[in-house]
mmCIF file of C-alpha atoms in Angstrom:
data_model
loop_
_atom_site.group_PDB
_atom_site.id
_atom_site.type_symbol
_atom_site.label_atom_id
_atom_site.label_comp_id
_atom_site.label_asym_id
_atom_site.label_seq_id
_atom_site.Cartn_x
_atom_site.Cartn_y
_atom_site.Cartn_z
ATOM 1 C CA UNK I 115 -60.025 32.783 22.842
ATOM 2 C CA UNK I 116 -59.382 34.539 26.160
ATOM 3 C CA UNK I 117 -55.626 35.690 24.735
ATOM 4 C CA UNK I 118 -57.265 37.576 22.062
ATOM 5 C CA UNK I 119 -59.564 39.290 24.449
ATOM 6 C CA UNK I 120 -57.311 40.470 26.584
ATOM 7 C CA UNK I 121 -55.129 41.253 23.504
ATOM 8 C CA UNK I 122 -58.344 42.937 21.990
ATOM 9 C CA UNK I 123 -58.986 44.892 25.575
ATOM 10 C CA UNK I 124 -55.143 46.442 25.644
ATOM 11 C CA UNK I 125 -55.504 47.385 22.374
ATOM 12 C CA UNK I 126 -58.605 49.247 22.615
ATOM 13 C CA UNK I 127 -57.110 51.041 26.070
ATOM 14 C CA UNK I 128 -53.618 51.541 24.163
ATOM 15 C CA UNK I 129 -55.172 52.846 20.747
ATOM 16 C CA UNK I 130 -57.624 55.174 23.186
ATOM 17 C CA UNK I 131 -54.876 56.522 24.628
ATOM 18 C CA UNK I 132 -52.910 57.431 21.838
ATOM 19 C CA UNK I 133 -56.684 59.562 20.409
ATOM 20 C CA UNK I 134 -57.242 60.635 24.215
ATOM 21 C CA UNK I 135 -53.258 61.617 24.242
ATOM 22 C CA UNK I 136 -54.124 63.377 20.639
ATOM 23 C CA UNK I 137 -50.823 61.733 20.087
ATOM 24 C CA UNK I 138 -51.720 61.041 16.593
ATOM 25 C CA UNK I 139 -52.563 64.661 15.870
ATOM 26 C CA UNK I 140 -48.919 65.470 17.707
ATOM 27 C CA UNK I 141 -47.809 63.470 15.058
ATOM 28 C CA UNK I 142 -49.410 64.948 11.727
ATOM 29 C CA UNK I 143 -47.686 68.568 13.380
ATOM 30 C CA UNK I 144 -44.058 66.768 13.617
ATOM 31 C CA UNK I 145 -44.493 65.699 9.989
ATOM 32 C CA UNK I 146 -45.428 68.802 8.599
ATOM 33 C CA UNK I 147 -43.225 70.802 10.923
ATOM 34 C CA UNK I 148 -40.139 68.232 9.711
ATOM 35 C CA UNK I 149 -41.742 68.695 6.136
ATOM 36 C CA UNK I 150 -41.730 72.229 5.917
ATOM 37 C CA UNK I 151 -38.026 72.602 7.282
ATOM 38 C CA UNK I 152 -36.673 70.513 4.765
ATOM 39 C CA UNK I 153 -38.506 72.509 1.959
ATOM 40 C CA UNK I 154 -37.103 75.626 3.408
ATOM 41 C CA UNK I 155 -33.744 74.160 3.853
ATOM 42 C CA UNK I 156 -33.673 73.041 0.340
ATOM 43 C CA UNK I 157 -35.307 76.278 -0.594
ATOM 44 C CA UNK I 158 -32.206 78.370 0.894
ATOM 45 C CA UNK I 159 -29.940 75.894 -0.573
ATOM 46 C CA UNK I 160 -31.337 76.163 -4.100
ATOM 47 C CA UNK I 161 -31.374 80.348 -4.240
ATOM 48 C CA UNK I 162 -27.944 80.572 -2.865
ATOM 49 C CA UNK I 163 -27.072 78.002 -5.902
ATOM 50 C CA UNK I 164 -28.894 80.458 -8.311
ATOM 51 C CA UNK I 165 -26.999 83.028 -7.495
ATOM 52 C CA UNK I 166 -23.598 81.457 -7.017
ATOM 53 C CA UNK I 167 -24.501 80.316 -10.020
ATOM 54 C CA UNK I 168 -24.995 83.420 -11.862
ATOM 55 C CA UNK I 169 -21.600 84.446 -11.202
ATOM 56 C CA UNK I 170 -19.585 81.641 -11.982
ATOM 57 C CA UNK I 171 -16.507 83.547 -12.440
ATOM 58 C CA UNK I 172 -16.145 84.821 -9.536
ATOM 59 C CA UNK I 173 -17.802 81.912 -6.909
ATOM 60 C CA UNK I 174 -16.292 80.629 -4.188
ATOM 61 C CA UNK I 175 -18.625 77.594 -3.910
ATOM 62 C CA UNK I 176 -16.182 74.604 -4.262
ATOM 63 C CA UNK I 177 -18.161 72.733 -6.129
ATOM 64 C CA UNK I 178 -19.256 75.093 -9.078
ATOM 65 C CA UNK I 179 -15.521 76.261 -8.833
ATOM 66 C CA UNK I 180 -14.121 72.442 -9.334
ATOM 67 C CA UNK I 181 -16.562 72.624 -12.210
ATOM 68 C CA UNK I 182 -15.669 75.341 -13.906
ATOM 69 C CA UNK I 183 -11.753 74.132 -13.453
ATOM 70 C CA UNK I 184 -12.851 70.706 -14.631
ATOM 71 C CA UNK I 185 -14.347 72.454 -17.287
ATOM 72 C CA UNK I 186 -11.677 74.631 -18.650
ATOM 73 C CA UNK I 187 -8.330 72.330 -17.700
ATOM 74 C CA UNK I 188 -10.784 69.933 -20.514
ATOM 75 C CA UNK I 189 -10.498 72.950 -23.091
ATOM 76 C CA UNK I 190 -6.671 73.383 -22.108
ATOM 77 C CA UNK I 191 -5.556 69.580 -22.651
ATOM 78 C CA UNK I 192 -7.559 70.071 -25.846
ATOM 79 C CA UNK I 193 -9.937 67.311 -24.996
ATOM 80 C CA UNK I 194 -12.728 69.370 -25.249
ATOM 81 C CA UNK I 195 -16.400 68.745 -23.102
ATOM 82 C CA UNK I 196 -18.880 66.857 -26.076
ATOM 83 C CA UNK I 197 -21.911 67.421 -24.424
ATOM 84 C CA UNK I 198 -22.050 70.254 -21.937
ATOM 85 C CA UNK I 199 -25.470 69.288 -20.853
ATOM 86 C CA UNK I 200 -24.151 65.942 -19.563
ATOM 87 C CA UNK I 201 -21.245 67.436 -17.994
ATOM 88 C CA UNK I 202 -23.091 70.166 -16.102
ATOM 89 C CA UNK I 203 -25.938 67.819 -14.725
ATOM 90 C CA UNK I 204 -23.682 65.313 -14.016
ATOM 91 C CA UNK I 205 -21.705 67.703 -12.074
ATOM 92 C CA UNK I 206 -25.161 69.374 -10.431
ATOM 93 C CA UNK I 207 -26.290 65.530 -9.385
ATOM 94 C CA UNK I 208 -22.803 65.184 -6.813
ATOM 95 C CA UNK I 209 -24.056 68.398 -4.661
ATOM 96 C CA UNK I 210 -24.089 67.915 -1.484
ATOM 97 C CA UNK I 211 -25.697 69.794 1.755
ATOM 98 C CA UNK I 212 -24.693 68.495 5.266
ATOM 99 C CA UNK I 213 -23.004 65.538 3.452
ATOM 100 C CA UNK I 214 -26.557 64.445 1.826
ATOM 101 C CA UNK I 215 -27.068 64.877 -1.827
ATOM 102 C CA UNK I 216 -29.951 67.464 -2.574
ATOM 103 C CA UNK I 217 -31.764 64.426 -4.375
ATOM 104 C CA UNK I 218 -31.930 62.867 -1.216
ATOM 105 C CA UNK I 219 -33.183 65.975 0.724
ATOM 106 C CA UNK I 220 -35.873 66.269 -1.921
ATOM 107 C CA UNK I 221 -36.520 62.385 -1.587
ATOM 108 C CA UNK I 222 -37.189 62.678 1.938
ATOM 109 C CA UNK I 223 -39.194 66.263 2.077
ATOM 110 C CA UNK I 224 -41.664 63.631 0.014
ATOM 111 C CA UNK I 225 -41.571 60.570 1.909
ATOM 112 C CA UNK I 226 -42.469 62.802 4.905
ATOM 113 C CA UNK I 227 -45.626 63.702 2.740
ATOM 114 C CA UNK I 228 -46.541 60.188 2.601
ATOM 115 C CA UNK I 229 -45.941 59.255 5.272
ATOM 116 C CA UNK I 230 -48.465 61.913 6.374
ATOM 117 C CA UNK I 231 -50.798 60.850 3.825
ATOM 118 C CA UNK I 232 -50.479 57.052 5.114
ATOM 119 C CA UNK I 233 -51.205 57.531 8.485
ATOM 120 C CA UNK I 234 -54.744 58.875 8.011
ATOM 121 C CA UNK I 235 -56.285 55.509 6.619
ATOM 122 C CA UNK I 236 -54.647 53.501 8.990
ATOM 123 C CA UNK I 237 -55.691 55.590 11.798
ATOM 124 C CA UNK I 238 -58.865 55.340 11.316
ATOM 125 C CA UNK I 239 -58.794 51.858 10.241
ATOM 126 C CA UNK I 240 -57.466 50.879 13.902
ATOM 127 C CA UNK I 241 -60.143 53.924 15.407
ATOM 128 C CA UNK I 242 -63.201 51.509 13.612
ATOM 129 C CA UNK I 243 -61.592 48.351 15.098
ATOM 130 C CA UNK I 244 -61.096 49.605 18.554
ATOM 131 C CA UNK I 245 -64.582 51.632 18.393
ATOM 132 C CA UNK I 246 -63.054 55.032 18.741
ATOM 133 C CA UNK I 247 -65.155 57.804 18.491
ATOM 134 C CA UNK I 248 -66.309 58.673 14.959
ATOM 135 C CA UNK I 249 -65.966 62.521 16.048
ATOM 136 C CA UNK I 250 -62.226 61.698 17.180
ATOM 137 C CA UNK I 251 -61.046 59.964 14.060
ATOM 138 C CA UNK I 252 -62.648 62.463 11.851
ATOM 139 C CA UNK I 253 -60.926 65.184 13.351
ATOM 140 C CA UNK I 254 -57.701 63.223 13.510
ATOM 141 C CA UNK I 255 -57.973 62.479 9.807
ATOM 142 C CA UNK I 256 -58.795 66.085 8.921
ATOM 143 C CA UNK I 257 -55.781 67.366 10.875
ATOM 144 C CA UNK I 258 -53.980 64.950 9.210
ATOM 145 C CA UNK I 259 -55.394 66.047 5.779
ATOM 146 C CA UNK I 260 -54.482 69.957 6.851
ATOM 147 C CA UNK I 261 -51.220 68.648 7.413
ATOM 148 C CA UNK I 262 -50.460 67.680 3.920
ATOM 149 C CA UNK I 263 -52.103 69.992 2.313
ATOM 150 C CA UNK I 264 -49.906 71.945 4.007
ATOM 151 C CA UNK I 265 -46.689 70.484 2.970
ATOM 152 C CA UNK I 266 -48.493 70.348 -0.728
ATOM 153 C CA UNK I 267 -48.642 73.719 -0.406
ATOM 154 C CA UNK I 268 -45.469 75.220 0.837
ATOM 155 C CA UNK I 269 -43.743 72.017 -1.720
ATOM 156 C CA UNK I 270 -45.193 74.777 -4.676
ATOM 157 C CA UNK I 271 -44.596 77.703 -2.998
ATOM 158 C CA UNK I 272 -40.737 76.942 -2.856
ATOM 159 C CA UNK I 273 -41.000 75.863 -6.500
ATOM 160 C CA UNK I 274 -37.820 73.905 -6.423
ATOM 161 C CA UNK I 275 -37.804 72.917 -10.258
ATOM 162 C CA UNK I 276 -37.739 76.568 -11.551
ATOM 163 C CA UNK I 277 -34.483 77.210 -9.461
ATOM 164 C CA UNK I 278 -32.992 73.916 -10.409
ATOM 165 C CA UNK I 279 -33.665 75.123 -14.185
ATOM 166 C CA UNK I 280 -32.056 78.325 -13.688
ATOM 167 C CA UNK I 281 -29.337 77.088 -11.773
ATOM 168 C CA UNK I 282 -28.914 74.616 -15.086
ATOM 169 C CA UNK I 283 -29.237 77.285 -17.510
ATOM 170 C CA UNK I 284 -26.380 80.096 -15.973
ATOM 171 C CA UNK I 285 -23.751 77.201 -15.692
ATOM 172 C CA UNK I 286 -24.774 75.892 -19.375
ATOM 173 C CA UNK I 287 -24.938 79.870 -20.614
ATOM 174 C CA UNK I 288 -21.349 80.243 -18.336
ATOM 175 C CA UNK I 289 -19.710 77.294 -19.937
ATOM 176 C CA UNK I 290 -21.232 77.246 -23.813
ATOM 177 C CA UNK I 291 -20.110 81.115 -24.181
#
């Protein structure tokens, strides 16, 4: 009985330290701030794709060029590409930024979201136990609600899917024509 009281009374000064330290709050701003960059990053990424894409002929991104030279030494050995779909998402899927596949880049800009979204419940979970102040956890959870709504928000501003599409669509239109 007397372990989990003092166990109980470090808690309570650790977990009131970590409010009183708005280290929480410090937190929700690294996750967005982390957030964000990787949407931006990806963002950048994407558009230069689009329009290296757009002028296949004449790119000097290495992978759209081994593509495109995968593409048409197929055509020259006469074993022809059956489904050109296949072949160009296939290709699209082995892209890689900083030696990380773009999947993975997405994958993470959403685990950061949450991860955001997790922490809220469970900090005021532990500010109940520890008998934090209810004005303190409520404005910890709402900055931690801002934050994700701000990652929600630049996630569809970037509108990643549209650029993957038309990155799809000029290689397809490139190597069908």
């Amino acid at each position: 009985i007397m372990d989990v009281k003092i166990w109980k009374r470090e808690g309570l000064f650790m977990i009131q330290n970590i409010y009183k330290d708005n280290i929480i709050i410090y937190t929700f701003a690294g996750l967005c701030a982390l957030g964000i960059l990787i949407r931006f990053i990806l963002n950048m990424v994407y558009i230069y794709l689009v329009r290296e894409s757009d002028r296949l002929g004449s790119t000097n991104n290495k992978l759209l060029k081994h593509m495109k030279m995968k593409f048409e030494t197929c055509y020259k050995l006469n074993i022809g590409v059956n489904n050109v779909d296949t072949f160009v998402d296939k290709s699209l899927t082995k892209y890689k930024f900083c030696g990380i596949l773009l999947s993975t880049w997405e994958n993470l800009s959403g685990q950061v979201l949450l991860l955001s979204f997790l922490i809220i419940p469970i900090s005021a979970i532990f500010g109940v136990v520890f008998e934090i102040d209810r004005e303190q956890i409520l404005y910890t959870g709402a900055v931690g609600v801002l934050a994700g709504a701000a990652l929600i928000l630049v996630d569809k501003m970037t509108n990643l899917t549209i650029k993957k599409q038309m990155i799809r669509l000029n290689l397809l239109d490139y190597l069908e024509n």
